[in-house]
PDB file of N, CA and C in Angstrom:
ATOM      1  N   MET B   1       0.817  -1.064  -0.160  1.00 47.00           N
ATOM      2  CA  MET B   1      -0.004  -0.123   0.082  1.00 47.00           C
ATOM      3  C   MET B   1       0.791   1.383  -0.314  1.00 47.00           C
ATOM      4  N   SER B   2       2.178   1.242   0.754  1.00 51.00           N
ATOM      5  CA  SER B   2       2.944   2.252   0.459  1.00 51.00           C
ATOM      6  C   SER B   2       3.340   2.630  -0.605  1.00 51.00           C
ATOM      7  N   ASN B   3       3.538   1.388  -1.476  1.00 53.00           N
ATOM      8  CA  ASN B   3       4.191   1.767  -2.702  1.00 53.00           C
ATOM      9  C   ASN B   3       2.948   2.784  -3.425  1.00 53.00           C
ATOM     10  N   ILE B   4       2.005   2.421  -3.370  1.00 53.00           N
ATOM     11  CA  ILE B   4       0.797   3.400  -4.043  1.00 53.00           C
ATOM     12  C   ILE B   4       0.984   4.839  -3.676  1.00 53.00           C
ATOM     13  N   PHE B   5       0.970   5.270  -2.371  1.00 52.00           N
ATOM     14  CA  PHE B   5       0.815   6.479  -1.848  1.00 52.00           C
ATOM     15  C   PHE B   5       2.608   7.050  -2.262  1.00 52.00           C
ATOM     16  N   ASP B   6       3.685   6.247  -2.325  1.00 62.00           N
ATOM     17  CA  ASP B   6       4.971   6.393  -2.807  1.00 62.00           C
ATOM     18  C   ASP B   6       4.755   7.095  -4.254  1.00 62.00           C
ATOM     19  N   PHE B   7       4.135   6.377  -5.257  1.00 56.00           N
ATOM     20  CA  PHE B   7       3.673   6.729  -6.557  1.00 56.00           C
ATOM     21  C   PHE B   7       2.826   7.958  -6.675  1.00 56.00           C
ATOM     22  N   LEU B   8       1.806   8.226  -5.995  1.00 55.00           N
ATOM     23  CA  LEU B   8       0.864   9.430  -5.909  1.00 55.00           C
ATOM     24  C   LEU B   8       1.774  10.641  -5.450  1.00 55.00           C
ATOM     25  N   GLN B   9       2.684  10.245  -4.547  1.00 63.00           N
ATOM     26  CA  GLN B   9       3.207  11.564  -3.904  1.00 63.00           C
ATOM     27  C   GLN B   9       4.297  11.867  -4.991  1.00 63.00           C
ATOM     28  N   TYR B  10       4.991  10.868  -5.587  1.00 64.00           N
ATOM     29  CA  TYR B  10       6.055  11.090  -6.815  1.00 64.00           C
ATOM     30  C   TYR B  10       5.343  11.890  -8.020  1.00 64.00           C
ATOM     31  N   LYS B  11       3.997  11.362  -8.281  1.00 61.00           N
ATOM     32  CA  LYS B  11       3.261  11.941  -9.531  1.00 61.00           C
ATOM     33  C   LYS B  11       2.890  13.576  -8.833  1.00 61.00           C
ATOM     34  N   ASN B  12       2.668  13.717  -7.845  1.00 61.00           N
ATOM     35  CA  ASN B  12       2.350  14.971  -7.486  1.00 61.00           C
ATOM     36  C   ASN B  12       3.654  15.964  -7.358  1.00 61.00           C
ATOM     37  N   GLU B  13       4.677  15.527  -6.984  1.00 69.00           N
ATOM     38  CA  GLU B  13       5.892  16.119  -6.932  1.00 69.00           C
ATOM     39  C   GLU B  13       6.241  16.528  -8.510  1.00 69.00           C
ATOM     40  N   LYS B  14       6.286  15.589  -9.332  1.00 68.00           N
ATOM     41  CA  LYS B  14       6.395  15.793 -10.715  1.00 68.00           C
ATOM     42  C   LYS B  14       5.375  16.751 -11.472  1.00 68.00           C
ATOM     43  N   LEU B  15       4.284  16.740 -10.962  1.00 65.00           N
ATOM     44  CA  LEU B  15       3.472  17.775 -11.577  1.00 65.00           C
ATOM     45  C   LEU B  15       3.712  19.100 -11.125  1.00 65.00           C
ATOM     46  N   GLU B  16       4.199  19.465  -9.638  1.00 66.00           N
ATOM     47  CA  GLU B  16       4.445  20.450  -9.331  1.00 66.00           C
ATOM     48  C   GLU B  16       5.571  20.867  -9.765  1.00 66.00           C
ATOM     49  N   LEU B  17       6.399  20.192 -10.087  1.00 67.00           N
ATOM     50  CA  LEU B  17       7.948  20.654 -10.773  1.00 67.00           C
ATOM     51  C   LEU B  17       7.668  21.080 -12.174  1.00 67.00           C
ATOM     52  N   LEU B  18       6.769  20.536 -13.054  1.00 64.00           N
ATOM     53  CA  LEU B  18       6.347  20.751 -14.495  1.00 64.00           C
ATOM     54  C   LEU B  18       5.590  22.048 -14.256  1.00 64.00           C
ATOM     55  N   LEU B  19       4.851  22.150 -13.351  1.00 64.00           N
ATOM     56  CA  LEU B  19       4.059  23.472 -13.180  1.00 64.00           C
ATOM     57  C   LEU B  19       4.966  24.504 -12.813  1.00 64.00           C
ATOM     58  N   GLY B  20       5.774  24.591 -11.859  1.00 65.00           N
ATOM     59  CA  GLY B  20       6.958  25.677 -11.828  1.00 65.00           C
ATOM     60  C   GLY B  20       7.639  25.852 -12.785  1.00 65.00           C
ATOM     61  N   LYS B  21       8.146  24.912 -13.787  1.00 64.00           N
ATOM     62  CA  LYS B  21       8.637  25.141 -14.784  1.00 64.00           C
ATOM     63  C   LYS B  21       8.089  26.024 -15.826  1.00 64.00           C
ATOM     64  N   LEU B  22       6.639  25.425 -15.987  1.00 60.00           N
ATOM     65  CA  LEU B  22       5.899  26.167 -16.961  1.00 60.00           C
ATOM     66  C   LEU B  22       5.379  27.578 -16.851  1.00 60.00           C
ATOM     67  N   PHE B  23       5.321  27.778 -15.515  1.00 59.00           N
ATOM     68  CA  PHE B  23       4.573  29.148 -15.014  1.00 59.00           C
ATOM     69  C   PHE B  23       5.664  30.107 -14.434  1.00 59.00           C
ATOM     70  N   GLU B  24       7.151  29.612 -14.172  1.00 54.00           N
ATOM     71  CA  GLU B  24       8.048  30.466 -13.564  1.00 54.00           C
ATOM     72  C   GLU B  24       8.366  31.462 -14.783  1.00 54.00           C
ATOM     73  N   ARG B  25       8.243  31.289 -15.809  1.00 52.00           N
ATOM     74  CA  ARG B  25       8.358  32.362 -16.911  1.00 52.00           C
ATOM     75  C   ARG B  25       7.028  33.338 -17.442  1.00 52.00           C
ATOM     76  N   ALA B  26       6.800  34.515 -17.454  1.00 44.00           N
ATOM     77  CA  ALA B  26       5.905  34.935 -17.812  1.00 44.00           C
ATOM     78  C   ALA B  26       5.317  34.652 -19.427  1.00 44.00           C
ATOM     79  N   ASN B  27       4.267  34.814 -19.341  1.00 47.00           N
ATOM     80  CA  ASN B  27       3.680  34.285 -20.818  1.00 47.00           C
ATOM     81  C   ASN B  27       4.348  33.015 -21.510  1.00 47.00           C
ATOM     82  N   SER B  28       3.717  32.036 -20.680  1.00 48.00           N
ATOM     83  CA  SER B  28       4.227  30.492 -21.191  1.00 48.00           C
ATOM     84  C   SER B  28       3.697  30.346 -22.533  1.00 48.00           C
ATOM     85  N   PRO B  29       4.290  29.549 -23.138  1.00 48.00           N
ATOM     86  CA  PRO B  29       3.641  28.998 -24.449  1.00 48.00           C
ATOM     87  C   PRO B  29       2.293  28.013 -24.203  1.00 48.00           C
ATOM     88  N   GLY B  30       1.282  28.718 -25.184  1.00 55.00           N
ATOM     89  CA  GLY B  30       0.174  28.008 -25.108  1.00 55.00           C
ATOM     90  C   GLY B  30       0.004  26.648 -25.438  1.00 55.00           C
ATOM     91  N   ASP B  31       0.800  25.895 -26.362  1.00 51.00           N
ATOM     92  CA  ASP B  31       0.791  24.554 -26.503  1.00 51.00           C
ATOM     93  C   ASP B  31       1.327  23.649 -25.645  1.00 51.00           C
ATOM     94  N   ARG B  32       2.443  24.029 -24.820  1.00 55.00           N
ATOM     95  CA  ARG B  32       2.702  23.428 -23.587  1.00 55.00           C
ATOM     96  C   ARG B  32       1.561  23.479 -22.386  1.00 55.00           C
ATOM     97  N   MET B  33       1.023  24.251 -22.225  1.00 61.00           N
ATOM     98  CA  MET B  33       0.014  24.462 -21.350  1.00 61.00           C
ATOM     99  C   MET B  33      -1.301  23.781 -21.786  1.00 61.00           C
ATOM    100  N   ASP B  34      -1.577  23.836 -23.238  1.00 61.00           N
ATOM    101  CA  ASP B  34      -2.458  22.631 -23.607  1.00 61.00           C
ATOM    102  C   ASP B  34      -2.227  21.010 -23.175  1.00 61.00           C
ATOM    103  N   ALA B  35      -1.046  21.010 -23.310  1.00 56.00           N
ATOM    104  CA  ALA B  35      -0.599  19.450 -23.354  1.00 56.00           C
ATOM    105  C   ALA B  35      -0.541  19.248 -21.709  1.00 56.00           C
ATOM    106  N   LEU B  36      -0.192  20.192 -20.828  1.00 58.00           N
ATOM    107  CA  LEU B  36      -0.521  19.935 -19.399  1.00 58.00           C
ATOM    108  C   LEU B  36      -1.524  19.537 -19.028  1.00 58.00           C
ATOM    109  N   LEU B  37      -2.621  20.652 -19.427  1.00 62.00           N
ATOM    110  CA  LEU B  37      -4.174  20.647 -19.291  1.00 62.00           C
ATOM    111  C   LEU B  37      -4.797  19.354 -19.369  1.00 62.00           C
ATOM    112  N   GLU B  38      -4.326  18.730 -20.759  1.00 63.00           N
ATOM    113  CA  GLU B  38      -4.867  17.657 -21.373  1.00 63.00           C
ATOM    114  C   GLU B  38      -4.729  16.553 -20.752  1.00 63.00           C
ATOM    115  N   SER B  39      -3.509  16.358 -20.015  1.00 58.00           N
ATOM    116  CA  SER B  39      -3.357  14.996 -19.155  1.00 58.00           C
ATOM    117  C   SER B  39      -3.786  15.297 -17.693  1.00 58.00           C
ATOM    118  N   LYS B  40      -4.266  16.576 -17.248  1.00 62.00           N
ATOM    119  CA  LYS B  40      -4.787  16.678 -15.926  1.00 62.00           C
ATOM    120  C   LYS B  40      -5.865  16.157 -15.642  1.00 62.00           C
ATOM    121  N   GLU B  41      -6.372  15.359 -14.744  1.00 63.00           N
ATOM    122  CA  GLU B  41      -7.688  14.914 -14.330  1.00 63.00           C
ATOM    123  C   GLU B  41      -7.950  15.311 -12.974  1.00 63.00           C
ATOM    124  N   LEU B  42      -8.956  16.101 -13.053  1.00 61.00           N
ATOM    125  CA  LEU B  42      -9.850  16.650 -11.912  1.00 61.00           C
ATOM    126  C   LEU B  42     -10.182  15.591 -10.908  1.00 61.00           C
ATOM    127  N   ALA B  43      -9.851  15.916  -9.698  1.00 64.00           N
ATOM    128  CA  ALA B  43     -10.836  15.213  -8.582  1.00 64.00           C
ATOM    129  C   ALA B  43     -11.598  15.853  -8.011  1.00 64.00           C
ATOM    130  N   VAL B  44     -12.718  15.438  -7.361  1.00 67.00           N
ATOM    131  CA  VAL B  44     -13.799  16.069  -6.333  1.00 67.00           C
ATOM    132  C   VAL B  44     -13.137  16.921  -5.317  1.00 67.00           C
ATOM    133  N   GLU B  45     -11.778  16.440  -4.761  1.00 74.00           N
ATOM    134  CA  GLU B  45     -11.025  17.375  -4.086  1.00 74.00           C
ATOM    135  C   GLU B  45     -10.550  18.732  -4.849  1.00 74.00           C
ATOM    136  N   ASP B  46     -10.221  18.830  -5.916  1.00 77.00           N
ATOM    137  CA  ASP B  46      -9.864  20.012  -6.663  1.00 77.00           C
ATOM    138  C   ASP B  46     -10.609  20.815  -6.932  1.00 77.00           C
ATOM    139  N   HIS B  47     -12.316  20.498  -7.207  1.00 81.00           N
ATOM    140  CA  HIS B  47     -13.447  21.119  -7.201  1.00 81.00           C
ATOM    141  C   HIS B  47     -13.747  22.095  -5.883  1.00 81.00           C
ATOM    142  N   LYS B  48     -13.642  21.195  -4.692  1.00 88.00           N
ATOM    143  CA  LYS B  48     -13.788  21.705  -3.532  1.00 88.00           C
ATOM    144  C   LYS B  48     -12.947  22.904  -3.064  1.00 88.00           C
ATOM    145  N   LEU B  49     -11.548  22.590  -3.297  1.00 87.00           N
ATOM    146  CA  LEU B  49     -10.645  23.567  -2.952  1.00 87.00           C
ATOM    147  C   LEU B  49     -10.959  24.939  -3.933  1.00 87.00           C
ATOM    148  N   PHE B  50     -10.940  24.534  -5.003  1.00 89.00           N
ATOM    149  CA  PHE B  50     -11.132  25.713  -6.113  1.00 89.00           C
ATOM    150  C   PHE B  50     -12.649  26.749  -5.916  1.00 89.00           C
ATOM    151  N   LEU B  51     -13.444  25.831  -5.200  1.00 91.00           N
ATOM    152  CA  LEU B  51     -14.637  26.515  -4.968  1.00 91.00           C
ATOM    153  C   LEU B  51     -14.358  27.524  -3.511  1.00 91.00           C
ATOM    154  N   ALA B  52     -13.781  26.894  -2.618  1.00 92.00           N
ATOM    155  CA  ALA B  52     -13.287  27.363  -1.417  1.00 92.00           C
ATOM    156  C   ALA B  52     -12.482  28.837  -1.740  1.00 92.00           C
ATOM    157  N   PHE B  53     -11.533  28.451  -2.881  1.00 93.00           N
ATOM    158  CA  PHE B  53     -10.601  29.742  -3.013  1.00 93.00           C
ATOM    159  C   PHE B  53     -11.635  30.919  -3.540  1.00 93.00           C
ATOM    160  N   LEU B  54     -12.389  30.484  -4.610  1.00 93.00           N
ATOM    161  CA  LEU B  54     -13.522  31.573  -5.230  1.00 93.00           C
ATOM    162  C   LEU B  54     -14.051  32.216  -4.013  1.00 93.00           C
ATOM    163  N   ALA B  55     -14.694  31.546  -2.819  1.00 94.00           N
ATOM    164  CA  ALA B  55     -15.362  32.079  -2.043  1.00 94.00           C
ATOM    165  C   ALA B  55     -14.123  33.073  -1.333  1.00 94.00           C
ATOM    166  N   TYR B  56     -13.006  32.695  -0.882  1.00 94.00           N
ATOM    167  CA  TYR B  56     -11.995  33.563  -0.238  1.00 94.00           C
ATOM    168  C   TYR B  56     -11.744  34.752  -1.076  1.00 94.00           C
ATOM    169  N   LEU B  57     -11.914  34.528  -2.615  1.00 93.00           N
ATOM    170  CA  LEU B  57     -11.612  35.707  -3.361  1.00 93.00           C
ATOM    171  C   LEU B  57     -12.623  36.947  -3.033  1.00 93.00           C
ATOM    172  N   ASN B  58     -13.522  36.254  -3.152  1.00 94.00           N
ATOM    173  CA  ASN B  58     -15.097  37.095  -3.094  1.00 94.00           C
ATOM    174  C   ASN B  58     -15.022  37.771  -1.746  1.00 94.00           C
ATOM    175  N   GLU B  59     -14.515  37.075  -0.625  1.00 94.00           N
ATOM    176  CA  GLU B  59     -14.771  37.750   0.646  1.00 94.00           C
ATOM    177  C   GLU B  59     -13.614  38.681   0.498  1.00 94.00           C
ATOM    178  N   GLN B  60     -12.492  38.604  -0.001  1.00 93.00           N
ATOM    179  CA  GLN B  60     -11.610  39.607  -0.058  1.00 93.00           C
ATOM    180  C   GLN B  60     -11.627  40.757  -1.038  1.00 93.00           C
ATOM    181  N   GLN B  61     -12.816  40.438  -1.842  1.00 95.00           N
ATOM    182  CA  GLN B  61     -13.191  41.371  -2.656  1.00 95.00           C
ATOM    183  C   GLN B  61     -12.191  41.609  -3.615  1.00 95.00           C
ATOM    184  N   LEU B  62     -11.394  40.486  -4.045  1.00 94.00           N
ATOM    185  CA  LEU B  62     -10.536  40.263  -5.592  1.00 94.00           C
ATOM    186  C   LEU B  62     -11.198  39.812  -6.702  1.00 94.00           C
ATOM    187  N   ASP B  63     -11.029  40.356  -7.744  1.00 94.00           N
ATOM    188  CA  ASP B  63     -11.305  39.655  -8.937  1.00 94.00           C
ATOM    189  C   ASP B  63     -10.719  38.484  -9.541  1.00 94.00           C
ATOM    190  N   ALA B  64     -11.356  37.543  -9.663  1.00 91.00           N
ATOM    191  CA  ALA B  64     -10.762  35.960  -9.776  1.00 91.00           C
ATOM    192  C   ALA B  64     -10.029  36.063 -11.226  1.00 91.00           C
ATOM    193  N   LYS B  65     -10.677  36.678 -12.013  1.00 89.00           N
ATOM    194  CA  LYS B  65     -10.192  36.666 -13.443  1.00 89.00           C
ATOM    195  C   LYS B  65      -9.124  37.175 -13.295  1.00 89.00           C
ATOM    196  N   LYS B  66      -8.933  38.448 -12.878  1.00 92.00           N
ATOM    197  CA  LYS B  66      -7.513  39.052 -12.964  1.00 92.00           C
ATOM    198  C   LYS B  66      -6.373  38.315 -12.171  1.00 92.00           C
ATOM    199  N   LEU B  67      -6.949  37.856 -10.868  1.00 93.00           N
ATOM    200  CA  LEU B  67      -5.892  37.031 -10.232  1.00 93.00           C
ATOM    201  C   LEU B  67      -5.256  35.983 -11.155  1.00 93.00           C
ATOM    202  N   PHE B  68      -5.977  35.271 -11.616  1.00 88.00           N
ATOM    203  CA  PHE B  68      -5.834  34.049 -12.362  1.00 88.00           C
ATOM    204  C   PHE B  68      -4.874  34.638 -13.604  1.00 88.00           C
ATOM    205  N   GLN B  69      -5.101  35.679 -14.333  1.00 86.00           N
ATOM    206  CA  GLN B  69      -4.397  36.189 -15.439  1.00 86.00           C
ATOM    207  C   GLN B  69      -2.886  36.772 -14.941  1.00 86.00           C
ATOM    208  N   ASP B  70      -3.131  37.286 -13.589  1.00 89.00           N
ATOM    209  CA  ASP B  70      -1.753  37.918 -13.114  1.00 89.00           C
ATOM    210  C   ASP B  70      -0.786  36.812 -12.660  1.00 89.00           C
ATOM    211  N   VAL B  71      -1.508  35.702 -11.992  1.00 84.00           N
ATOM    212  CA  VAL B  71      -0.557  34.625 -11.583  1.00 84.00           C
ATOM    213  C   VAL B  71       0.312  33.657 -13.212  1.00 84.00           C
ATOM    214  N   LEU B  72      -0.591  34.058 -14.109  1.00 79.00           N
ATOM    215  CA  LEU B  72       0.367  33.665 -15.356  1.00 79.00           C
ATOM    216  C   LEU B  72       1.353  34.555 -16.149  1.00 79.00           C
ATOM    217  N   LYS B  73       1.122  35.750 -15.941  1.00 82.00           N
ATOM    218  CA  LYS B  73       1.931  36.760 -16.357  1.00 82.00           C
ATOM    219  C   LYS B  73       3.122  37.370 -15.440  1.00 82.00           C
ATOM    220  N   LEU B  74       2.545  37.620 -14.239  1.00 86.00           N
ATOM    221  CA  LEU B  74       3.833  37.985 -13.158  1.00 86.00           C
ATOM    222  C   LEU B  74       4.581  37.315 -12.915  1.00 86.00           C
ATOM    223  N   PRO B  75       5.947  37.562 -12.737  1.00 86.00           N
ATOM    224  CA  PRO B  75       7.003  36.634 -12.059  1.00 86.00           C
ATOM    225  C   PRO B  75       6.546  36.680 -10.758  1.00 86.00           C
ATOM    226  N   LYS B  76       6.874  35.383  -9.859  1.00 85.00           N
ATOM    227  CA  LYS B  76       6.594  34.802  -8.930  1.00 85.00           C
ATOM    228  C   LYS B  76       6.769  36.047  -7.815  1.00 85.00           C
ATOM    229  N   HIS B  77       7.811  36.609  -7.621  1.00 89.00           N
ATOM    230  CA  HIS B  77       8.031  37.656  -6.459  1.00 89.00           C
ATOM    231  C   HIS B  77       7.248  38.762  -6.443  1.00 89.00           C
ATOM    232  N   GLN B  78       6.835  39.070  -7.862  1.00 91.00           N
ATOM    233  CA  GLN B  78       5.865  40.267  -8.023  1.00 91.00           C
ATOM    234  C   GLN B  78       4.627  39.941  -7.913  1.00 91.00           C
ATOM    235  N   PHE B  79       4.062  38.562  -8.070  1.00 90.00           N
ATOM    236  CA  PHE B  79       2.490  38.196  -7.898  1.00 90.00           C
ATOM    237  C   PHE B  79       2.491  37.916  -6.252  1.00 90.00           C
ATOM    238  N   GLU B  80       3.556  37.398  -5.674  1.00 91.00           N
ATOM    239  CA  GLU B  80       3.403  37.333  -4.145  1.00 91.00           C
ATOM    240  C   GLU B  80       3.522  38.587  -3.031  1.00 91.00           C
ATOM    241  N   ALA B  81       4.042  39.518  -3.701  1.00 94.00           N
ATOM    242  CA  ALA B  81       4.232  41.007  -3.444  1.00 94.00           C
ATOM    243  C   ALA B  81       2.685  41.640  -3.538  1.00 94.00           C
ATOM    244  N   GLN B  82       2.079  41.569  -4.591  1.00 94.00           N
ATOM    245  CA  GLN B  82       1.062  41.988  -4.937  1.00 94.00           C
ATOM    246  C   GLN B  82      -0.114  41.557  -4.270  1.00 94.00           C
ATOM    247  N   TYR B  83      -0.239  40.391  -4.181  1.00 94.00           N
ATOM    248  CA  TYR B  83      -1.480  39.684  -3.662  1.00 94.00           C
ATOM    249  C   TYR B  83      -1.205  38.850  -2.317  1.00 94.00           C
ATOM    250  N   ALA B  84      -0.060  38.827  -1.566  1.00 93.00           N
ATOM    251  CA  ALA B  84       0.433  38.450  -0.401  1.00 93.00           C
ATOM    252  C   ALA B  84      -0.297  36.643  -0.391  1.00 93.00           C
ATOM    253  N   MET B  85      -0.120  36.068  -1.457  1.00 92.00           N
ATOM    254  CA  MET B  85      -0.501  34.674  -1.509  1.00 92.00           C
ATOM    255  C   MET B  85       0.641  34.075  -2.023  1.00 92.00           C
ATOM    256  N   ASN B  86       0.666  32.658  -1.838  1.00 88.00           N
ATOM    257  CA  ASN B  86       1.788  31.749  -2.053  1.00 88.00           C
ATOM    258  C   ASN B  86       1.445  31.411  -3.645  1.00 88.00           C
ATOM    259  N   TRP B  87       2.439  31.748  -4.539  1.00 87.00           N
ATOM    260  CA  TRP B  87       2.194  31.632  -6.060  1.00 87.00           C
ATOM    261  C   TRP B  87       1.979  30.246  -6.389  1.00 87.00           C
ATOM    262  N   SER B  88       2.578  29.285  -5.812  1.00 83.00           N
ATOM    263  CA  SER B  88       2.850  27.612  -6.126  1.00 83.00           C
ATOM    264  C   SER B  88       1.335  27.216  -5.996  1.00 83.00           C
ATOM    265  N   GLN B  89       0.706  27.803  -4.895  1.00 87.00           N
ATOM    266  CA  GLN B  89      -0.502  27.231  -4.642  1.00 87.00           C
ATOM    267  C   GLN B  89      -1.788  27.848  -5.297  1.00 87.00           C
ATOM    268  N   VAL B  90      -1.630  28.981  -5.707  1.00 88.00           N
ATOM    269  CA  VAL B  90      -2.441  29.802  -6.749  1.00 88.00           C
ATOM    270  C   VAL B  90      -2.198  29.148  -8.247  1.00 88.00           C
ATOM    271  N   ILE B  91      -1.034  28.802  -8.449  1.00 84.00           N
ATOM    272  CA  ILE B  91      -0.826  28.051  -9.894  1.00 84.00           C
ATOM    273  C   ILE B  91      -1.606  27.007  -9.783  1.00 84.00           C
ATOM    274  N   LYS B  92      -1.527  26.208  -8.846  1.00 83.00           N
ATOM    275  CA  LYS B  92      -2.345  24.843  -8.870  1.00 83.00           C
ATOM    276  C   LYS B  92      -3.838  24.930  -9.055  1.00 83.00           C
ATOM    277  N   LEU B  93      -4.412  26.104  -8.162  1.00 87.00           N
ATOM    278  CA  LEU B  93      -5.541  26.530  -8.408  1.00 87.00           C
ATOM    279  C   LEU B  93      -6.074  26.789  -9.698  1.00 87.00           C
ATOM    280  N   SER B  94      -5.133  27.739 -10.253  1.00 85.00           N
ATOM    281  CA  SER B  94      -5.413  28.335 -11.753  1.00 85.00           C
ATOM    282  C   SER B  94      -5.136  26.879 -12.778  1.00 85.00           C
ATOM    283  N   VAL B  95      -4.605  26.040 -12.581  1.00 83.00           N
ATOM    284  CA  VAL B  95      -4.763  24.682 -13.452  1.00 83.00           C
ATOM    285  C   VAL B  95      -5.985  24.022 -13.347  1.00 83.00           C
ATOM    286  N   THR B  96      -6.640  24.179 -12.251  1.00 86.00           N
ATOM    287  CA  THR B  96      -7.928  23.817 -11.960  1.00 86.00           C
ATOM    288  C   THR B  96      -8.898  24.579 -12.698  1.00 86.00           C
ATOM    289  N   PHE B  97      -8.652  25.890 -12.515  1.00 86.00           N
ATOM    290  CA  PHE B  97      -9.731  26.740 -13.182  1.00 86.00           C
ATOM    291  C   PHE B  97      -9.409  26.665 -14.782  1.00 86.00           C
ATOM    292  N   LEU B  98      -8.403  26.621 -15.434  1.00 84.00           N
ATOM    293  CA  LEU B  98      -7.890  26.294 -16.689  1.00 84.00           C
ATOM    294  C   LEU B  98      -8.614  24.879 -17.147  1.00 84.00           C
ATOM    295  N   THR B  99      -8.353  23.971 -16.476  1.00 84.00           N
ATOM    296  CA  THR B  99      -8.798  22.703 -16.943  1.00 84.00           C
ATOM    297  C   THR B  99     -10.448  22.662 -17.231  1.00 84.00           C
ATOM    298  N   ILE B 100     -11.245  23.405 -16.064  1.00 84.00           N
ATOM    299  CA  ILE B 100     -12.439  23.438 -16.149  1.00 84.00           C
ATOM    300  C   ILE B 100     -13.232  24.276 -17.461  1.00 84.00           C
ATOM    301  N   LEU B 101     -12.384  25.588 -17.538  1.00 85.00           N
ATOM    302  CA  LEU B 101     -12.563  26.215 -18.599  1.00 85.00           C
ATOM    303  C   LEU B 101     -12.302  25.869 -19.823  1.00 85.00           C
ATOM    304  N   ARG B 102     -11.313  25.117 -20.184  1.00 83.00           N
ATOM    305  CA  ARG B 102     -10.585  24.295 -21.531  1.00 83.00           C
ATOM    306  C   ARG B 102     -12.212  23.374 -21.687  1.00 83.00           C
ATOM    307  N   THR B 103     -12.656  22.567 -20.635  1.00 83.00           N
ATOM    308  CA  THR B 103     -13.171  21.457 -21.058  1.00 83.00           C
ATOM    309  C   THR B 103     -14.765  21.862 -21.104  1.00 83.00           C
ATOM    310  N   ASN B 104     -15.042  23.057 -20.480  1.00 87.00           N
ATOM    311  CA  ASN B 104     -16.482  23.555 -20.735  1.00 87.00           C
ATOM    312  C   ASN B 104     -16.694  24.607 -21.940  1.00 87.00           C
ATOM    313  N   ASP B 105     -15.599  25.449 -22.077  1.00 87.00           N
ATOM    314  CA  ASP B 105     -15.422  26.816 -23.109  1.00 87.00           C
ATOM    315  C   ASP B 105     -14.454  26.878 -23.798  1.00 87.00           C
ATOM    316  N   ILE B 106     -14.061  26.224 -24.739  1.00 85.00           N
ATOM    317  CA  ILE B 106     -12.491  26.054 -25.630  1.00 85.00           C
ATOM    318  C   ILE B 106     -12.597  27.559 -25.919  1.00 85.00           C
ATOM    319  N   ASN B 107     -13.442  28.338 -26.442  1.00 88.00           N
ATOM    320  CA  ASN B 107     -13.035  29.798 -26.777  1.00 88.00           C
ATOM    321  C   ASN B 107     -12.697  30.624 -25.896  1.00 88.00           C
ATOM    322  N   SER B 108     -13.560  30.476 -24.782  1.00 86.00           N
ATOM    323  CA  SER B 108     -13.058  31.443 -23.556  1.00 86.00           C
ATOM    324  C   SER B 108     -11.792  31.021 -23.094  1.00 86.00           C
ATOM    325  N   TYR B 109     -11.288  29.539 -22.951  1.00 81.00           N
ATOM    326  CA  TYR B 109     -10.148  29.349 -22.685  1.00 81.00           C
ATOM    327  C   TYR B 109      -8.765  29.973 -23.678  1.00 81.00           C
ATOM    328  N   LYS B 110      -9.362  29.971 -24.946  1.00 80.00           N
ATOM    329  CA  LYS B 110      -8.236  30.342 -25.694  1.00 80.00           C
ATOM    330  C   LYS B 110      -8.064  32.013 -25.546  1.00 80.00           C
ATOM    331  N   GLN B 111      -9.239  32.578 -25.456  1.00 82.00           N
ATOM    332  CA  GLN B 111      -9.279  33.995 -25.247  1.00 82.00           C
ATOM    333  C   GLN B 111      -8.500  34.290 -23.750  1.00 82.00           C
ATOM    334  N   PHE B 112      -8.681  33.640 -22.562  1.00 78.00           N
ATOM    335  CA  PHE B 112      -7.895  33.752 -21.791  1.00 78.00           C
ATOM    336  C   PHE B 112      -6.582  33.634 -21.437  1.00 78.00           C
ATOM    337  N   VAL B 113      -5.884  32.495 -22.178  1.00 73.00           N
ATOM    338  CA  VAL B 113      -4.652  32.070 -22.149  1.00 73.00           C
ATOM    339  C   VAL B 113      -3.777  33.311 -23.355  1.00 73.00           C
ATOM    340  N   ASP B 114      -4.499  33.861 -24.257  1.00 71.00           N
ATOM    341  CA  ASP B 114      -3.777  34.579 -25.105  1.00 71.00           C
ATOM    342  C   ASP B 114      -3.480  35.965 -24.465  1.00 71.00           C
TER     343      ASP B 114
END
């Protein structure tokens, strides 16, 4: 059983490393993002965390769309200074957002990442 947990942890660490490489540079190439999102499978937990984050943003009176655009465009240090949020955590949530958007409305997704 521990082998399964080790594999899942390894898979999550690998995904985090890939996300870091992809998003640490401003204006990441869209085709690499598409490939990443294509392989992303959302779990119920992803949806729960995303909805909780949206509620938090609403409570803080922050525009979710602008925040998700800024996390993709701004350098890590600048994003964290501006929003006082952990960049890597917001990146994970933005992957959930982009996966949902890409699945449900491809045109809006393309406009968002361009």
